[in-house]
Structure formats: C-alpha cells, structure tokens
mmCIF file with all atom_site columns, C-alpha atoms in Angstrom:
data_model
loop_
_atom_site.group_PDB
_atom_site.id
_atom_site.type_symbol
_atom_site.label_atom_id
_atom_site.label_alt_id
_atom_site.label_comp_id
_atom_site.label_asym_id
_atom_site.label_entity_id
_atom_site.label_seq_id
_atom_site.pdbx_PDB_ins_code
_atom_site.Cartn_x
_atom_site.Cartn_y
_atom_site.Cartn_z
_atom_site.occupancy
_atom_site.B_iso_or_equiv
_atom_site.pdbx_formal_charge
_atom_site.auth_seq_id
_atom_site.auth_comp_id
_atom_site.auth_asym_id
_atom_site.auth_atom_id
_atom_site.pdbx_PDB_model_num
ATOM 1   C CA . ASN A 1 1   ? 15.848 -46.940 -16.481 1.00 0.00 ? 191 ASN A CA 1
ATOM 2   C CA . ALA A 1 2   ? 18.573 -44.609 -15.648 1.00 0.00 ? 192 ALA A CA 1
ATOM 3   C CA . ARG A 1 3   ? 18.025 -41.339 -13.914 1.00 0.00 ? 193 ARG A CA 1
ATOM 4   C CA . PRO A 1 4   ? 20.867 -38.586 -12.684 1.00 0.00 ? 194 PRO A CA 1
ATOM 5   C CA . PHE A 1 5   ? 20.427 -37.462 -9.000  1.00 0.00 ? 195 PHE A CA 1
ATOM 6   C CA . PRO A 1 6   ? 23.561 -35.253 -8.806  1.00 0.00 ? 196 PRO A CA 1
ATOM 7   C CA . VAL A 1 7   ? 25.452 -34.494 -5.334  1.00 0.00 ? 197 VAL A CA 1
ATOM 8   C CA . LYS A 1 8   ? 25.899 -30.797 -6.796  1.00 0.00 ? 198 LYS A CA 1
ATOM 9   C CA . LYS A 1 9   ? 21.856 -30.355 -6.497  1.00 0.00 ? 199 LYS A CA 1
ATOM 10  C CA . PHE A 1 10  ? 20.699 -32.375 -3.749  1.00 0.00 ? 200 PHE A CA 1
ATOM 11  C CA . GLY A 1 11  ? 23.570 -32.781 -1.544  1.00 0.00 ? 201 GLY A CA 1
ATOM 12  C CA . VAL A 1 12  ? 24.893 -36.231 -0.582  1.00 0.00 ? 202 VAL A CA 1
ATOM 13  C CA . GLU A 1 13  ? 22.303 -37.149 2.037   1.00 0.00 ? 203 GLU A CA 1
ATOM 14  C CA . ARG A 1 14  ? 18.812 -36.015 -0.035  1.00 0.00 ? 204 ARG A CA 1
ATOM 15  C CA . ALA A 1 15  ? 20.163 -37.362 -3.660  1.00 0.00 ? 205 ALA A CA 1
ATOM 16  C CA . LYS A 1 16  ? 20.703 -40.839 -1.890  1.00 0.00 ? 206 LYS A CA 1
ATOM 17  C CA . ARG A 1 17  ? 17.008 -40.389 -0.490  1.00 0.00 ? 207 ARG A CA 1
ATOM 18  C CA . GLU A 1 18  ? 15.681 -39.210 -3.830  1.00 0.00 ? 208 GLU A CA 1
ATOM 19  C CA . ALA A 1 19  ? 17.791 -42.251 -5.489  1.00 0.00 ? 209 ALA A CA 1
ATOM 20  C CA . TYR A 1 20  ? 16.005 -44.800 -2.973  1.00 0.00 ? 210 TYR A CA 1
ATOM 21  C CA . ALA A 1 21  ? 12.354 -43.061 -3.622  1.00 0.00 ? 211 ALA A CA 1
ATOM 22  C CA . TRP A 1 22  ? 12.618 -43.829 -7.343  1.00 0.00 ? 212 TRP A CA 1
ATOM 23  C CA . TYR A 1 23  ? 13.840 -47.529 -6.799  1.00 0.00 ? 213 TYR A CA 1
ATOM 24  C CA . GLU A 1 24  ? 10.815 -47.757 -4.793  1.00 0.00 ? 214 GLU A CA 1
ATOM 25  C CA . GLU A 1 25  ? 8.720  -46.330 -7.380  1.00 0.00 ? 215 GLU A CA 1
ATOM 26  C CA . LEU A 1 26  ? 10.118 -48.604 -10.115 1.00 0.00 ? 216 LEU A CA 1
ATOM 27  C CA . ARG A 1 27  ? 9.885  -51.519 -7.863  1.00 0.00 ? 217 ARG A CA 1
ATOM 28  C CA . ASP A 1 28  ? 6.144  -50.398 -7.156  1.00 0.00 ? 218 ASP A CA 1
ATOM 29  C CA . ALA A 1 29  ? 5.311  -49.764 -10.783 1.00 0.00 ? 219 ALA A CA 1
ATOM 30  C CA . GLY A 1 30  ? 6.864  -53.683 -11.884 1.00 0.00 ? 220 GLY A CA 1
ATOM 31  C CA . ARG A 1 31  ? 9.426  -51.963 -13.406 1.00 0.00 ? 221 ARG A CA 1
ATOM 32  C CA . LEU A 1 32  ? 12.605 -53.749 -12.310 1.00 0.00 ? 222 LEU A CA 1
ATOM 33  C CA . LYS A 1 33  ? 14.623 -55.631 -14.600 1.00 0.00 ? 223 LYS A CA 1
ATOM 34  C CA . THR A 1 34  ? 16.969 -58.866 -13.065 1.00 0.00 ? 224 THR A CA 1
ATOM 35  C CA . LYS A 1 35  ? 20.512 -58.783 -14.019 1.00 0.00 ? 225 LYS A CA 1
ATOM 36  C CA . LYS A 1 36  ? 21.017 -61.651 -16.927 1.00 0.00 ? 226 LYS A CA 1
ATOM 37  C CA . HIS A 1 37  ? 23.643 -63.886 -15.596 1.00 0.00 ? 227 HIS A CA 1
ATOM 38  C CA . ILE A 1 38  ? 26.060 -65.149 -18.305 1.00 0.00 ? 228 ILE A CA 1
ATOM 39  C CA . PRO A 1 39  ? 27.578 -68.065 -17.424 1.00 0.00 ? 229 PRO A CA 1
ATOM 40  C CA . SER A 1 40  ? 31.210 -68.693 -17.245 1.00 0.00 ? 230 SER A CA 1
ATOM 41  C CA . PRO A 1 41  ? 32.878 -71.258 -19.818 1.00 0.00 ? 231 PRO A CA 1
ATOM 42  C CA . GLN A 1 42  ? 35.897 -72.177 -17.424 1.00 0.00 ? 232 GLN A CA 1
ATOM 43  C CA . PRO A 1 43  ? 37.541 -70.214 -14.564 1.00 0.00 ? 233 PRO A CA 1
ATOM 44  C CA . GLY A 1 44  ? 39.386 -67.376 -15.278 1.00 0.00 ? 234 GLY A CA 1
ATOM 45  C CA . VAL A 1 45  ? 37.416 -66.231 -18.320 1.00 0.00 ? 235 VAL A CA 1
ATOM 46  C CA . PHE A 1 46  ? 33.895 -64.209 -17.543 1.00 0.00 ? 236 PHE A CA 1
ATOM 47  C CA . TYR A 1 47  ? 31.625 -61.297 -19.516 1.00 0.00 ? 237 TYR A CA 1
ATOM 48  C CA . ASP A 1 48  ? 31.801 -57.754 -18.317 1.00 0.00 ? 238 ASP A CA 1
ATOM 49  C CA . ALA A 1 49  ? 28.839 -56.476 -19.318 1.00 0.00 ? 239 ALA A CA 1
ATOM 50  C CA . ARG A 1 50  ? 29.785 -53.095 -18.689 1.00 0.00 ? 240 ARG A CA 1
ATOM 51  C CA . MET A 1 51  ? 32.494 -52.986 -21.266 1.00 0.00 ? 241 MET A CA 1
ATOM 52  C CA . GLN A 1 52  ? 30.755 -55.620 -23.131 1.00 0.00 ? 242 GLN A CA 1
ATOM 53  C CA . ASP A 1 53  ? 34.003 -57.794 -23.662 1.00 0.00 ? 243 ASP A CA 1
ATOM 54  C CA . TRP A 1 54  ? 35.096 -61.215 -22.688 1.00 0.00 ? 244 TRP A CA 1
ATOM 55  C CA . VAL A 1 55  ? 38.050 -61.645 -20.084 1.00 0.00 ? 245 VAL A CA 1
ATOM 56  C CA . CYS A 1 56  ? 40.606 -64.145 -19.346 1.00 0.00 ? 246 CYS A CA 1
ATOM 57  C CA . PHE A 1 57  ? 43.139 -63.958 -16.837 1.00 0.00 ? 247 PHE A CA 1
ATOM 58  C CA . PHE A 1 58  ? 46.405 -66.232 -17.248 1.00 0.00 ? 248 PHE A CA 1
ATOM 59  C CA . TRP A 1 59  ? 49.910 -66.178 -15.896 1.00 0.00 ? 249 TRP A CA 1
ATOM 60  C CA . ARG A 1 60  ? 52.782 -65.577 -18.328 1.00 0.00 ? 250 ARG A CA 1
ATOM 61  C CA . ASP A 1 61  ? 56.634 -65.819 -16.898 1.00 0.00 ? 251 ASP A CA 1
ATOM 62  C CA . ASN A 1 62  ? 55.190 -66.046 -13.571 1.00 0.00 ? 252 ASN A CA 1
ATOM 63  C CA . ARG A 1 63  ? 52.577 -62.442 -14.216 1.00 0.00 ? 253 ARG A CA 1
ATOM 64  C CA . PRO A 1 64  ? 49.258 -62.393 -13.849 1.00 0.00 ? 254 PRO A CA 1
ATOM 65  C CA . LEU A 1 65  ? 48.344 -61.411 -17.286 1.00 0.00 ? 255 LEU A CA 1
ATOM 66  C CA . SER A 1 66  ? 44.609 -60.144 -18.692 1.00 0.00 ? 256 SER A CA 1
ATOM 67  C CA . ARG A 1 67  ? 43.020 -59.895 -22.215 1.00 0.00 ? 257 ARG A CA 1
ATOM 68  C CA . CYS A 1 68  ? 39.696 -58.200 -23.272 1.00 0.00 ? 258 CYS A CA 1
ATOM 69  C CA . PHE A 1 69  ? 38.033 -59.220 -26.517 1.00 0.00 ? 259 PHE A CA 1
ATOM 70  C CA . SER A 1 70  ? 35.001 -56.998 -27.362 1.00 0.00 ? 260 SER A CA 1
ATOM 71  C CA . ALA A 1 71  ? 31.822 -58.547 -28.319 1.00 0.00 ? 261 ALA A CA 1
ATOM 72  C CA . ASN A 1 72  ? 30.618 -55.782 -30.670 1.00 0.00 ? 262 ASN A CA 1
ATOM 73  C CA . LYS A 1 73  ? 34.355 -56.439 -32.752 1.00 0.00 ? 263 LYS A CA 1
ATOM 74  C CA . PHE A 1 74  ? 34.404 -60.284 -32.409 1.00 0.00 ? 264 PHE A CA 1
ATOM 75  C CA . GLY A 1 75  ? 30.632 -61.013 -31.899 1.00 0.00 ? 265 GLY A CA 1
ATOM 76  C CA . PHE A 1 76  ? 29.915 -62.335 -28.741 1.00 0.00 ? 266 PHE A CA 1
ATOM 77  C CA . ASP A 1 77  ? 30.621 -66.495 -29.236 1.00 0.00 ? 267 ASP A CA 1
ATOM 78  C CA . GLY A 1 78  ? 33.288 -65.446 -31.217 1.00 0.00 ? 268 GLY A CA 1
ATOM 79  C CA . ALA A 1 79  ? 34.962 -63.201 -28.384 1.00 0.00 ? 269 ALA A CA 1
ATOM 80  C CA . GLN A 1 80  ? 34.208 -65.810 -25.789 1.00 0.00 ? 270 GLN A CA 1
ATOM 81  C CA . LYS A 1 81  ? 36.056 -68.421 -27.963 1.00 0.00 ? 271 LYS A CA 1
ATOM 82  C CA . LEU A 1 82  ? 39.632 -66.280 -28.499 1.00 0.00 ? 272 LEU A CA 1
ATOM 83  C CA . ALA A 1 83  ? 39.021 -65.541 -24.452 1.00 0.00 ? 273 ALA A CA 1
ATOM 84  C CA . VAL A 1 84  ? 38.803 -69.398 -23.990 1.00 0.00 ? 274 VAL A CA 1
ATOM 85  C CA . ALA A 1 85  ? 41.730 -70.139 -26.407 1.00 0.00 ? 275 ALA A CA 1
ATOM 86  C CA . LYS A 1 86  ? 43.840 -67.430 -25.264 1.00 0.00 ? 276 LYS A CA 1
ATOM 87  C CA . GLN A 1 87  ? 43.957 -68.512 -21.539 1.00 0.00 ? 277 GLN A CA 1
ATOM 88  C CA . ASN A 1 88  ? 44.904 -72.290 -22.731 1.00 0.00 ? 278 ASN A CA 1
ATOM 89  C CA . ASP A 1 89  ? 47.515 -71.201 -24.729 1.00 0.00 ? 279 ASP A CA 1
ATOM 90  C CA . PRO A 1 90  ? 48.593 -67.836 -23.223 1.00 0.00 ? 280 PRO A CA 1
ATOM 91  C CA . VAL A 1 91  ? 51.885 -67.267 -25.649 1.00 0.00 ? 281 VAL A CA 1
ATOM 92  C CA . ASN A 1 92  ? 50.474 -67.756 -28.847 1.00 0.00 ? 282 ASN A CA 1
ATOM 93  C CA . GLY A 1 93  ? 46.594 -67.608 -28.376 1.00 0.00 ? 283 GLY A CA 1
ATOM 94  C CA . VAL A 1 94  ? 44.488 -66.975 -31.335 1.00 0.00 ? 284 VAL A CA 1
ATOM 95  C CA . LEU A 1 95  ? 45.193 -63.953 -32.723 1.00 0.00 ? 285 LEU A CA 1
ATOM 96  C CA . PRO A 1 96  ? 48.521 -61.963 -33.682 1.00 0.00 ? 286 PRO A CA 1
ATOM 97  C CA . LEU A 1 97  ? 49.408 -59.163 -31.267 1.00 0.00 ? 287 LEU A CA 1
ATOM 98  C CA . ARG A 1 98  ? 51.622 -56.744 -33.394 1.00 0.00 ? 288 ARG A CA 1
ATOM 99  C CA . LYS A 1 99  ? 49.516 -57.067 -36.599 1.00 0.00 ? 289 LYS A CA 1
ATOM 100 C CA . GLY A 1 100 ? 52.918 -58.262 -38.797 1.00 0.00 ? 290 GLY A CA 1
ATOM 101 C CA . LYS A 1 101 ? 55.237 -55.750 -37.125 1.00 0.00 ? 291 LYS A CA 1
ATOM 102 C CA . PRO A 1 102 ? 58.301 -57.586 -36.466 1.00 0.00 ? 292 PRO A CA 1
ATOM 103 C CA . LEU A 1 103 ? 59.605 -58.532 -32.796 1.00 0.00 ? 293 LEU A CA 1
ATOM 104 C CA . LEU A 1 104 ? 62.298 -56.299 -32.162 1.00 0.00 ? 294 LEU A CA 1
ATOM 105 C CA . LYS A 1 105 ? 62.864 -52.296 -33.723 1.00 0.00 ? 295 LYS A CA 1
ATOM 106 C CA . PRO A 1 106 ? 65.491 -52.480 -36.723 1.00 0.00 ? 296 PRO A CA 1
ATOM 107 C CA . PHE A 1 107 ? 68.978 -51.489 -35.267 1.00 0.00 ? 297 PHE A CA 1
ATOM 108 C CA . ARG A 1 108 ? 69.774 -47.994 -35.945 1.00 0.00 ? 298 ARG A CA 1
ATOM 109 C CA . LYS A 1 109 ? 72.970 -46.235 -36.675 1.00 0.00 ? 299 LYS A CA 1
ATOM 110 C CA . ALA A 1 110 ? 74.512 -43.190 -35.086 1.00 0.00 ? 300 ALA A CA 1
#
C-alpha cells in the first residue's frame, strides 16, 4: 500500500489531490489496515516501528539520554527487555558499551 506522488511531476496541490484520491480508492476497496498498537511496558520505553527498535529514555548526570535496541539484532522481546533494563539501571545497563575497550586511552609520550 505505497505509491509515490512526486511534487516535481505533479506540483504540490495536484500531488495532494492525487494522494487523497488514491486514499479514497483504498478505503472504498477495503484495503486500509489499522495501525498495530504495541503497548509500552513502562513510561519512557516505546517501540519505534519505523526503525524497528525499542527506545528508552533515561537521565544520567542530570542530562536526558536515549538508547535504541534493534529488534532485528536482539529479537523483539530481547530488545524490549534490554530497553527496560537500561532505563532501570542507566549507568551499567545490561550490555557493555565499549565491547572490551579500556575506559581511557593510554598516555602518549611526546
């Protein structure tokens, strides 16, 4: 159910009219689907359907931060659990951020 309406080809107003006419055709044919609602497990954690990941908002050092966990990489439920765990423990979370790298760069001699 996707169709382009390029502004270069139609112009702004005609593109809007064409898109609305196509929407009416889909509605009359019964091809419109309702958007799937995915409930949020807790405030500040939600599923981003466009990027297909779970997003969590949290505060660290008086600054708001967000992290995204891919449903493709971790699985739908796994990404949700990681997002909830990260929001509950914003300092450590569940996954290491640096993947074995040291916290500080070694001192370089001049």
